[in-house]
Short mmCIF file of C-alpha atoms in Angstrom, two decimals:
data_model
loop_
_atom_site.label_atom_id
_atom_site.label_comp_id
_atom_site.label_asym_id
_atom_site.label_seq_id
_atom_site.Cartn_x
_atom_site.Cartn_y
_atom_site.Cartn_z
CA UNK A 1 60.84 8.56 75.88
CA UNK A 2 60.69 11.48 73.57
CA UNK A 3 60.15 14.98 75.58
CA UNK A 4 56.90 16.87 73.81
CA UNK A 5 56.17 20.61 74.42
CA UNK A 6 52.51 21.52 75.76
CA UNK A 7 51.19 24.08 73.84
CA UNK A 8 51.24 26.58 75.63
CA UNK A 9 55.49 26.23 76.01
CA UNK A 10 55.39 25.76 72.37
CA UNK A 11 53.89 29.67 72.34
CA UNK A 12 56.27 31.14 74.97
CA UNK A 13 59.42 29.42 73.24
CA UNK A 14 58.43 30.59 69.65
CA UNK A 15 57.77 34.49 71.43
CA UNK A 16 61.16 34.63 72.43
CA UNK A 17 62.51 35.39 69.37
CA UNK A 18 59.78 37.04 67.35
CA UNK A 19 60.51 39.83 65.57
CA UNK A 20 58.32 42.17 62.93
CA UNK A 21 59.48 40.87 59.93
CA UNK A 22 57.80 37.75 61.44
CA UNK A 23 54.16 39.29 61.07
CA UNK A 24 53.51 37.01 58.18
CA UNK A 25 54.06 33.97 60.43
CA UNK A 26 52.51 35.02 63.57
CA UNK A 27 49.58 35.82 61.68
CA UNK A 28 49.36 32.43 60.47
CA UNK A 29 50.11 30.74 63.69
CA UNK A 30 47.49 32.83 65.52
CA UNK A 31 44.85 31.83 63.37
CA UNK A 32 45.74 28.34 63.86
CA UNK A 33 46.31 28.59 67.79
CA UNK A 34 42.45 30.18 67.18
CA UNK A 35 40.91 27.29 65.37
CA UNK A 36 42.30 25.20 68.29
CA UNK A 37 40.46 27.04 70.64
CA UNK A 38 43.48 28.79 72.34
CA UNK A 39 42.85 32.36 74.45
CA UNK A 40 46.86 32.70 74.07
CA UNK A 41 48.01 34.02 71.01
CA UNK A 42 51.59 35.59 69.85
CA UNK A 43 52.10 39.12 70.22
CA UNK A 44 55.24 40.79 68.11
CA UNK A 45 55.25 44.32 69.97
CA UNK A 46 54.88 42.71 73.76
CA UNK A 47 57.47 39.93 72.65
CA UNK A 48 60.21 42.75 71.70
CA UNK A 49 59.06 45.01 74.42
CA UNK A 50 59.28 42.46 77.27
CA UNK A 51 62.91 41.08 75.71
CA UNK A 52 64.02 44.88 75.66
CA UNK A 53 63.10 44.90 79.36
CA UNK A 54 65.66 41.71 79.82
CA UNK A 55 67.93 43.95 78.12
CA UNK A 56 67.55 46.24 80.58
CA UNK A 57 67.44 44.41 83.48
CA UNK A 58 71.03 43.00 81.95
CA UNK A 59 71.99 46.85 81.39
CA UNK A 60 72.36 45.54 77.97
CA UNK A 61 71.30 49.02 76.92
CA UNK A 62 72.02 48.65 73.09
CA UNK A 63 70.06 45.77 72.50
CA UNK A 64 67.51 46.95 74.97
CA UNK A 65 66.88 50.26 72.46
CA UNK A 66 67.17 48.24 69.58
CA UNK A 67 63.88 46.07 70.84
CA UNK A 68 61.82 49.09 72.15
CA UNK A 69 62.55 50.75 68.61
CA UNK A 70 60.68 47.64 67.37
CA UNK A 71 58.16 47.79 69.76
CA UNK A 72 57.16 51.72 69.29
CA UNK A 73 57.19 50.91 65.19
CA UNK A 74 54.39 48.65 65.96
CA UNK A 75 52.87 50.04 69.07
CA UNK A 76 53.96 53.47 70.13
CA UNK A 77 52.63 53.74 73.44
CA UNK A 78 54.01 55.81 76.60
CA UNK A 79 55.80 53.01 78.17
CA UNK A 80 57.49 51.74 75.40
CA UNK A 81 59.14 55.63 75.11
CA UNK A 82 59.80 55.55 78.35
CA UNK A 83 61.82 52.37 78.36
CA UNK A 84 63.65 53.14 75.15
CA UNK A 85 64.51 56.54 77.28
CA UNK A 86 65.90 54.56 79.96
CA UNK A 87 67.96 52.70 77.27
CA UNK A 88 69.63 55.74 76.12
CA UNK A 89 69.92 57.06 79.37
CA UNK A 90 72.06 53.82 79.97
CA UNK A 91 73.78 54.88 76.59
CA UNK A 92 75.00 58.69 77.78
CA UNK A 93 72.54 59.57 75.29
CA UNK A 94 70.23 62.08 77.45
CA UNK A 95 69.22 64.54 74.39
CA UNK A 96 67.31 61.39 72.74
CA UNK A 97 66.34 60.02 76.38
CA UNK A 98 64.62 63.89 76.88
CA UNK A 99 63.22 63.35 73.37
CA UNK A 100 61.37 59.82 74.62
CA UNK A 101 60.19 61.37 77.71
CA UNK A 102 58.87 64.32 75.63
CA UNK A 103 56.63 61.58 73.77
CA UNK A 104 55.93 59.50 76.64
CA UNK A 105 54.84 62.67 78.47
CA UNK A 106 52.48 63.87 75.65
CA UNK A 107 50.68 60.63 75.62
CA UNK A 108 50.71 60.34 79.70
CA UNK A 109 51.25 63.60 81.35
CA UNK A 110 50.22 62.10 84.88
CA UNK A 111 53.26 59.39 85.51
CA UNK A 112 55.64 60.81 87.46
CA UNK A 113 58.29 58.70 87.02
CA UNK A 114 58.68 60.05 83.34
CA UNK A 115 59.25 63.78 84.66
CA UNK A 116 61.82 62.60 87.05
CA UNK A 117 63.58 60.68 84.66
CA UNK A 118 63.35 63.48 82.34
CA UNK A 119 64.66 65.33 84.98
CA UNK A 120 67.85 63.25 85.63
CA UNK A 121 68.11 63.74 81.80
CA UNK A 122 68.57 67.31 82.45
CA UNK A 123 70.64 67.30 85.05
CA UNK A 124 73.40 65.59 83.48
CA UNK A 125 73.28 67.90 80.89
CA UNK A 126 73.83 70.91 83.77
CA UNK A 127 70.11 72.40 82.36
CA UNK A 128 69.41 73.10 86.53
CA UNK A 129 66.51 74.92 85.56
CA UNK A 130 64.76 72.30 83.80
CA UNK A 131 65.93 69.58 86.17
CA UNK A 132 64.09 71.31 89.18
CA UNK A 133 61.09 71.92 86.80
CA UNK A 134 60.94 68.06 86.00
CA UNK A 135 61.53 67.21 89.84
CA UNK A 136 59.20 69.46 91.16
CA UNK A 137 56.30 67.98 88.99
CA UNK A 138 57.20 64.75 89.91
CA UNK A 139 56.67 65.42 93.63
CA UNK A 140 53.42 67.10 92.46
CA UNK A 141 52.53 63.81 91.11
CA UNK A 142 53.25 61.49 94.19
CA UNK A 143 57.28 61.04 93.67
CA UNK A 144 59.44 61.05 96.39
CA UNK A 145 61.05 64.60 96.65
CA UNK A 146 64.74 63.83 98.10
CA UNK A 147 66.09 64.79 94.53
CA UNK A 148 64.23 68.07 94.38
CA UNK A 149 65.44 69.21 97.81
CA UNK A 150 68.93 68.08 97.02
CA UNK A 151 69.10 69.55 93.45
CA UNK A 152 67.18 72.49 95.11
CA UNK A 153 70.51 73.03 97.50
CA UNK A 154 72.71 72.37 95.20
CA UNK A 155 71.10 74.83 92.55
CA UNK A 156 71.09 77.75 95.15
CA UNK A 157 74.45 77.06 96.06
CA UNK A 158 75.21 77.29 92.42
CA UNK A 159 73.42 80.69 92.43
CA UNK A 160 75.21 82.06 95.35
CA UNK A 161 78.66 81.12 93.52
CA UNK A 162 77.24 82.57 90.09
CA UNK A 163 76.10 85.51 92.22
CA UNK A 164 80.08 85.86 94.14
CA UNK A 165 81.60 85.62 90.70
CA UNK A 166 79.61 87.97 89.00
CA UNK A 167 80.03 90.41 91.93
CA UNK A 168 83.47 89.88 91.76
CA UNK A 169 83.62 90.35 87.68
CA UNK A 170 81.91 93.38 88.38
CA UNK A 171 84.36 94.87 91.01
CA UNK A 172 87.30 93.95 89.00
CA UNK A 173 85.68 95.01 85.54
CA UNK A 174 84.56 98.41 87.71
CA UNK A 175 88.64 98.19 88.51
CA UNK A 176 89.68 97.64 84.77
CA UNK A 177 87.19 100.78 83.93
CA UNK A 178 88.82 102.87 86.87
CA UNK A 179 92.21 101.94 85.76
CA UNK A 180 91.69 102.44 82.28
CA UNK A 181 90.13 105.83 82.88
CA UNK A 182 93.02 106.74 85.71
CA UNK A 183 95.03 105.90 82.38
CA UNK A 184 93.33 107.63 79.81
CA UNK A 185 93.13 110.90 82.41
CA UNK A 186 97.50 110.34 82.78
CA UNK A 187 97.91 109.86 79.35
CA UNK A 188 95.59 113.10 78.48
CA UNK A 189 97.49 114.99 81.18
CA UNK A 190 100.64 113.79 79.85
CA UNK A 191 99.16 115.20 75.91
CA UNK A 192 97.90 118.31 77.80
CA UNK A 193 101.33 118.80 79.35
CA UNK A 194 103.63 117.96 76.16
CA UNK A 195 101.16 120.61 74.61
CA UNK A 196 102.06 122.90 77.20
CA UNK A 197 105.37 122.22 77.20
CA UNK A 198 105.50 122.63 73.49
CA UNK A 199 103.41 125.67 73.61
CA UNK A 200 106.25 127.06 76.36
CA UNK A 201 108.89 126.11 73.68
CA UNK A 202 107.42 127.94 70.82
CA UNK A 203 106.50 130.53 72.70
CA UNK A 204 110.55 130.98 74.17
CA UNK A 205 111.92 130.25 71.14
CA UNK A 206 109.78 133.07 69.04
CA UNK A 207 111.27 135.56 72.09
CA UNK A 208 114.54 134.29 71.97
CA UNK A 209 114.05 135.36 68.10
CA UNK A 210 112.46 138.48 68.38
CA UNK A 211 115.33 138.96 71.22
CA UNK A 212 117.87 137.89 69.25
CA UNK A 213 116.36 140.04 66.51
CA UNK A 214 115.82 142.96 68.51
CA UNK A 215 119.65 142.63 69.86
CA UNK A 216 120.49 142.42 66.06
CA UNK A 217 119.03 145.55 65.53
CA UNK A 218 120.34 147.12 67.89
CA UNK A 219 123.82 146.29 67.34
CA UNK A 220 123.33 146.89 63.84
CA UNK A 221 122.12 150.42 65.25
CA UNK A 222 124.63 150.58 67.67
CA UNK A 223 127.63 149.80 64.41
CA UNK A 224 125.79 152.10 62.30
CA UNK A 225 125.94 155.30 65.33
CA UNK A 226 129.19 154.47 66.34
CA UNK A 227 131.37 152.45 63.29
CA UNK A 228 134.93 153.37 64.73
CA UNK A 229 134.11 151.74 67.57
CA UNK A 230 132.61 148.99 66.53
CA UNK A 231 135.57 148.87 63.98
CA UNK A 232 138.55 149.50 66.81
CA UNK A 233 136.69 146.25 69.21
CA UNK A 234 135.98 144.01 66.11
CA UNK A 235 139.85 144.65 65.48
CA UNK A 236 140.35 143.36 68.99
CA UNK A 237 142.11 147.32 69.20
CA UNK A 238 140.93 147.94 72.67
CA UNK A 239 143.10 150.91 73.39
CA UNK A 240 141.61 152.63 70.55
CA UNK A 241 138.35 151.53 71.31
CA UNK A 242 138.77 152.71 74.82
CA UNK A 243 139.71 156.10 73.65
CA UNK A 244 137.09 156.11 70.92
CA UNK A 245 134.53 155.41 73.83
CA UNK A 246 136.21 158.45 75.51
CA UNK A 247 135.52 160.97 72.53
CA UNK A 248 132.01 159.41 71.75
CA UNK A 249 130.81 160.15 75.42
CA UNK A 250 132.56 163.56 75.66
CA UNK A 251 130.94 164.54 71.85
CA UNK A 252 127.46 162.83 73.12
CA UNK A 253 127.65 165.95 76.10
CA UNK A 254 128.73 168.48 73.79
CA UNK A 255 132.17 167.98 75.68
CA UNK A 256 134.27 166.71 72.66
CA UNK A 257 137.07 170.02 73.26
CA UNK A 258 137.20 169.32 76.93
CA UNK A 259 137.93 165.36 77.00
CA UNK A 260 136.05 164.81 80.15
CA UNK A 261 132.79 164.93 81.21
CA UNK A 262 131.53 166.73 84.53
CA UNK A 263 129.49 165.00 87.15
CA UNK A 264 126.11 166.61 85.77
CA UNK A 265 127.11 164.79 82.60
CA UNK A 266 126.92 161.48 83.60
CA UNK A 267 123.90 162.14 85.75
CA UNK A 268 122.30 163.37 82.61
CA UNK A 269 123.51 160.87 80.20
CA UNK A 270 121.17 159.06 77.47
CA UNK A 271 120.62 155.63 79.16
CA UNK A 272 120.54 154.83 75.29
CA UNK A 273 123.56 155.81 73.92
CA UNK A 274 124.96 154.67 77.29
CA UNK A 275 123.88 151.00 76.50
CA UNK A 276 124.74 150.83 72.91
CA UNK A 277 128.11 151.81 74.05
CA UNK A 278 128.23 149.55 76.26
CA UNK A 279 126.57 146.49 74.18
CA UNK A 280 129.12 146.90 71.51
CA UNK A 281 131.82 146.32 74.96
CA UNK A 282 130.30 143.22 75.53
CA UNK A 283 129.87 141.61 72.39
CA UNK A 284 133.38 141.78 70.94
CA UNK A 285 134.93 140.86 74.22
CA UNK A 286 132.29 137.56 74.88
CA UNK A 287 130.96 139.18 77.96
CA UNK A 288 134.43 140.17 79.16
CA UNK A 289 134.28 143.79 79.22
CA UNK A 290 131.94 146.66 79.22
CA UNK A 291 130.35 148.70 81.77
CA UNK A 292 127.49 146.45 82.65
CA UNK A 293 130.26 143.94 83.72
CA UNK A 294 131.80 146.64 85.74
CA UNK A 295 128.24 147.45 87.02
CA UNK A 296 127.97 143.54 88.23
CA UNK A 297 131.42 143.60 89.99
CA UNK A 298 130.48 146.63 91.80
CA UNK A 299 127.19 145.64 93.24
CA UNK A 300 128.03 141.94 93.48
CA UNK A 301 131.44 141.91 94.77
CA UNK A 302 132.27 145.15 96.32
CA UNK A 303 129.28 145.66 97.58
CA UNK A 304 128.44 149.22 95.71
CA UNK A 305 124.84 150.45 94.97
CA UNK A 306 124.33 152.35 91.10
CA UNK A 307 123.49 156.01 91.90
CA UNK A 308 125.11 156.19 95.40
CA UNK A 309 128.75 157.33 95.84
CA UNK A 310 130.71 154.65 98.23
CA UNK A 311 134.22 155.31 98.28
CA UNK A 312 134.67 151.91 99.92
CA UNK A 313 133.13 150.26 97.17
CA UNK A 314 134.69 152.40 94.02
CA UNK A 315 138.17 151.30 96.02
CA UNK A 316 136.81 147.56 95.72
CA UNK A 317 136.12 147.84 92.30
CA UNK A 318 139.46 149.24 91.39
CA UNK A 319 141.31 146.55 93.21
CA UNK A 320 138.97 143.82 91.64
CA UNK A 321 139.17 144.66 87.81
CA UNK A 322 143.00 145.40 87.93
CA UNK A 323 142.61 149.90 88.28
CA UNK A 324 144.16 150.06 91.77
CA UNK A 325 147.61 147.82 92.88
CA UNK A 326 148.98 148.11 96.23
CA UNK A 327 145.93 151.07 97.12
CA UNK A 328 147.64 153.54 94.20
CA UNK A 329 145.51 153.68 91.42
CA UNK A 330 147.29 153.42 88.15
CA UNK A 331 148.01 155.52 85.41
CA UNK A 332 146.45 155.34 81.98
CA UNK A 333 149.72 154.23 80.26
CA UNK A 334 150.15 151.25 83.23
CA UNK A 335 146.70 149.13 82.17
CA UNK A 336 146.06 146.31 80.14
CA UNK A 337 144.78 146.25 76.71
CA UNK A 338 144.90 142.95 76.04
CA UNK A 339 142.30 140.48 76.24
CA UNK A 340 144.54 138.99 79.30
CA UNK A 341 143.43 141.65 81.88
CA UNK A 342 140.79 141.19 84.45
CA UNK A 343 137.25 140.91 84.18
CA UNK A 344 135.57 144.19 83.71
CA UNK A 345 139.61 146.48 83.53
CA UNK A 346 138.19 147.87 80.18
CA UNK A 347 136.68 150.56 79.53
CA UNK A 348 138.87 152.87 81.62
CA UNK A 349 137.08 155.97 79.91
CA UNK A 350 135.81 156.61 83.78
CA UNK A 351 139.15 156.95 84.93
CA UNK A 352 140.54 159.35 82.39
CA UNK A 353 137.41 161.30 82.17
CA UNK A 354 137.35 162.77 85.64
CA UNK A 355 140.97 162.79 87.57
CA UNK A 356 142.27 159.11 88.38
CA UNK A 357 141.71 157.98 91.90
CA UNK A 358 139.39 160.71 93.58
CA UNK A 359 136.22 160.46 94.67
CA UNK A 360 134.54 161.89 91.88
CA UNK A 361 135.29 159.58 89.29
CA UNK A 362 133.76 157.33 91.50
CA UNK A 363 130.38 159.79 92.21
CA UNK A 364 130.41 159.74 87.80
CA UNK A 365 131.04 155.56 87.53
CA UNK A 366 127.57 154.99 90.01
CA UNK A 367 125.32 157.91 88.21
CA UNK A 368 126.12 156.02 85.05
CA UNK A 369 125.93 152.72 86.49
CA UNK A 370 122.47 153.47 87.58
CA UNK A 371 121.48 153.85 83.71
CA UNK A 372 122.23 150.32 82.72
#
């Protein structure tokens, strides 16, 4: 016996598989299923939208969009947007799910289950802020509100850590600043400093020069006032230039015939002449001779002070700078004319001005040792 379809199985089996391109043949059928007196007629839009749901039931998301796009290009009503949204939810595809909802929302603002959807939507794309707006008018509109309160938490947690991190950007950009201005204040001090420094430098160096220059001068002075002695030391002749010193100091008193000078003499002497003497002394000898090295000796090592007759002292000196051997002083002819004698023996004018060994030679050495 050959199975037969009722009519009304013939209908569902032939809306399985409907689709738009169909419309011709639906049409037809549904005038003929209308002749016949049928209240059941084929329906393209709720044939694809209630297969998409299949789809969705089998999480056949895919197909499931492919059959609500079918169904919204014949019938674009809210719940067919809202099922396609579900379908690219499935899909990862929450920017076109949100776009759905956005529709489905427009055309039904009052179903709650599109904001919360919508609002899943947003959360897996981290938009918190729209999330909690989506929840929270679902809950206005009779949904459950578990998923506000725990989106809610989570969002103020989020805060508090947004809040910690920014506090802490801000302490260590505030320590970056303080750093880079503790920096900037070294590195200015360091400027100011190497200005200073350099400053210093140019500043010694231009009165080293106009030292140097002014010594210049004056030895040039000194050369030009006294040449034969600046000719006998040049020569490295330091007897002559000891005995040259001799006459220069007796003519600068007005002495010259005498040979020696008196002890009001060499209190009275010009403290200038008296240092160009003794500058010319100290240059050709390097700092070996002179009377300002004798000067030193006496008030360094033997203890003398210029001005003030210590016999104690002038004994010292003698011993020190090679005048005195075995406590005799020596005679003129008995010192050293060389550059190998002590430091300070030359010049031994003192000694042959006044009379060698006494007292007053000494009394003459500190009045003129006060002048340098």
């Amino acid at each position: 016996m050959t199975n037969q379809l009722t009519r009304d199985e013939l209908v569902t089996e032939i809306s399985k598989n409907l689709l738009p391109e169909d419309a011709d043949f639906v049409n037809a059928l549904n005038k003929l299923l209308q002749d016949l007196g049928e209240t059941r007629f084929l329906n393209i839009a709720l044939t694809c939208y209630q297969r998409g749901l299949e789809h969705l039931q089998a999480k056949r998301y895919d197909f499931a969009r492919i059959d609500f796009d079918r169904t919204i290009k014949l019938n674009p009503q809210a719940d067919a947007y809202y099922q396609r949204a579900i379908a690219y939810y499935g899909l990862q595809n929450y920017q076109n799910a949100i776009a759905d909802l956005d529709k489905a929302t427009t055309l039904q603002p009052q179903r709650a289950e599109f904001h919360d959807l919508r609002g899943d939507a947003y959360l897996k794309l981290k938009n918190y802020e729209m999330a909690l707006a989506n929840y929270n008018q679902a809950v206005t509109l009779g949904f459950p509100s578990q998923k506000l309160t725990d989106l809610q938490r989570e969002w103020n947690n989020k805060l508090r850590q947004e809040e910690e991190k920014r506090k802490q950007r801000e302490a260590e950009e505030a320590r970056q600043r303080a750093e880079a201005e503790k920096e900037r204040q070294r590195k200015e001090a360091e400027e100011a400093r190497k200005r200073a420094d350099e400053k210093e430098r140019q500043h010694k160096e231009a009165k080293e020069a106009r030292q140097k220059a002014e010594e210049e001068r004056k030895q040039r002075e000194a050369e030009a006032k006294f040449p034969q002695l600046a000719q006998f030391l040049a020569k490295g002749e330091w007897r002559k230039a000891d005995e040259e010193t001799r006459r220069v100091m007796c003519k600068i008193m007005g002495r010259e015939s005498e040979g020696w000078l008196t002890e009001d003499n060499c209190r009275n002497f010009p403290r200038e002449e008296l240092k160009i003497i003794d500058a010319l002394w100290v240059k050709y000898s390097n700092g070996k001779f002179g009377f300002s090295v004798q000067k030193k000796i006496f008030v360094e090592q033997c203890g003398g002070t210029p001005g003030e007759y210590n016999d104690d002292a002038w004994c010292k000196l003698g011993d020190t700078v090679g005048w005195r051997k075995g406590g005799s002083w020596l005679s003129y002819s008995d010192y050293t004319f060389t550059t190998n004698a002590l430091h300070g023996h030359l010049p031994l004018a003192l000694l042959v001005i006044g009379v060698s060994g006494l007292g007053w030679g000494g009394v003459c050495f500190s009045f003129l040792a006060s002048k340098l």
